[in-house]
Amino acid sequence: MTARKGDWVEVRRIVLDAGQRSVNIPPDTAKVPYAALIKGLLLEDAKVGDAVTIETIIGRRLTGILMEVNPPYGHDFGRSVPELLNVGKELQAILVEEREP
């Protein structure tokens, strides 16, 4: 996909290479680089996968690999954890029991 100068895009930038990461992290995590996904306005026409420069909303200019044009804002709290569904009721019952003389 081709992006034009001024498009809202997301770039991937390597913050730390695998060899630069802390020794205090799990080995499987240490094997991969620490990367950031950053959104901003594209400063030149490019294609997904190209190295580009963007300007963030606060005016920072950063370089990275163009990942997506007009990226969505997506987040959630993950999948439901069945074991946690009744915690509130169970805790309430315990507290009521503790209060009773």
XYZ file of C-alpha atoms in Angstrom:
101
model
C 0.000 0.000 0.000
C 1.254 3.480 -0.842
C 1.088 6.278 1.696
C 1.293 9.943 0.856
C 3.037 12.765 2.647
C 0.794 13.942 5.490
C -0.994 10.592 5.981
C -1.504 9.347 9.543
C 0.707 6.253 9.834
C 2.324 3.849 12.267
C 6.022 3.018 12.199
C 8.027 0.341 14.001
C 11.285 1.449 15.516
C 13.869 -0.735 17.260
C 14.650 0.829 20.634
C 17.127 -1.826 21.824
C 18.684 -4.650 19.831
C 18.543 -8.109 21.399
C 22.151 -7.813 22.630
C 21.467 -4.498 24.364
C 18.597 -5.692 26.533
C 18.844 -6.159 30.293
C 20.242 -9.397 31.671
C 17.357 -9.413 34.172
C 14.682 -10.403 31.657
C 13.618 -13.926 30.656
C 15.872 -15.541 28.020
C 13.091 -15.866 25.432
C 12.367 -12.138 25.793
C 16.061 -11.233 25.620
C 16.370 -12.948 22.221
C 14.218 -10.364 20.447
C 14.730 -6.626 20.012
C 12.679 -4.158 22.036
C 10.526 -2.314 19.517
C 8.118 0.616 19.675
C 5.088 1.281 17.494
C 4.705 5.024 17.001
C 1.996 6.982 15.206
C 2.465 10.251 13.386
C 2.247 12.154 10.114
C 4.308 10.859 7.214
C 6.875 13.355 5.900
C 7.329 11.792 2.441
C 5.482 9.408 0.109
C 6.321 5.765 0.849
C 5.149 2.164 0.737
C 4.485 -0.155 3.668
C 7.847 -1.681 4.609
C 9.893 1.398 3.644
C 12.113 3.262 6.108
C 10.398 6.610 6.706
C 10.371 9.690 8.913
C 7.248 10.810 10.732
C 6.318 13.779 12.871
C 4.332 12.980 15.997
C 1.520 15.131 17.319
C 3.932 16.764 19.781
C 6.399 17.564 17.003
C 9.019 14.828 17.461
C 10.586 13.532 14.260
C 11.314 9.822 14.304
C 12.401 7.249 11.763
C 11.149 3.701 11.494
C 9.657 1.102 9.185
C 6.220 2.015 7.833
C 3.810 -0.607 9.173
C 0.324 0.733 8.494
C -1.523 3.664 6.958
C -4.337 5.177 9.041
C -3.852 2.704 11.918
C -6.777 2.086 14.248
C -6.702 2.710 17.970
C -7.337 -0.709 19.414
C -7.058 -2.012 22.922
C -8.947 -4.263 25.265
C -8.547 -5.987 28.577
C -7.904 -9.405 27.065
C -9.998 -12.536 27.222
C -12.348 -13.262 30.068
C -10.813 -15.243 32.937
C -13.499 -17.662 34.167
C -11.871 -18.025 37.587
C -12.336 -14.308 38.208
C -16.011 -14.041 37.234
C -17.336 -14.885 40.711
C -14.612 -13.296 42.825
C -16.761 -10.289 43.723
C -19.672 -12.415 44.947
C -17.380 -14.777 46.843
C -15.575 -11.920 48.557
C -18.847 -10.270 49.486
C -20.067 -13.532 51.063
C -16.838 -13.851 53.062
C -17.122 -10.270 54.308
C -20.753 -10.775 55.341
C -19.761 -13.922 57.269
C -16.983 -12.019 59.049
C -19.404 -9.289 60.151
C -21.979 -11.657 61.605
C -21.560 -12.168 65.370
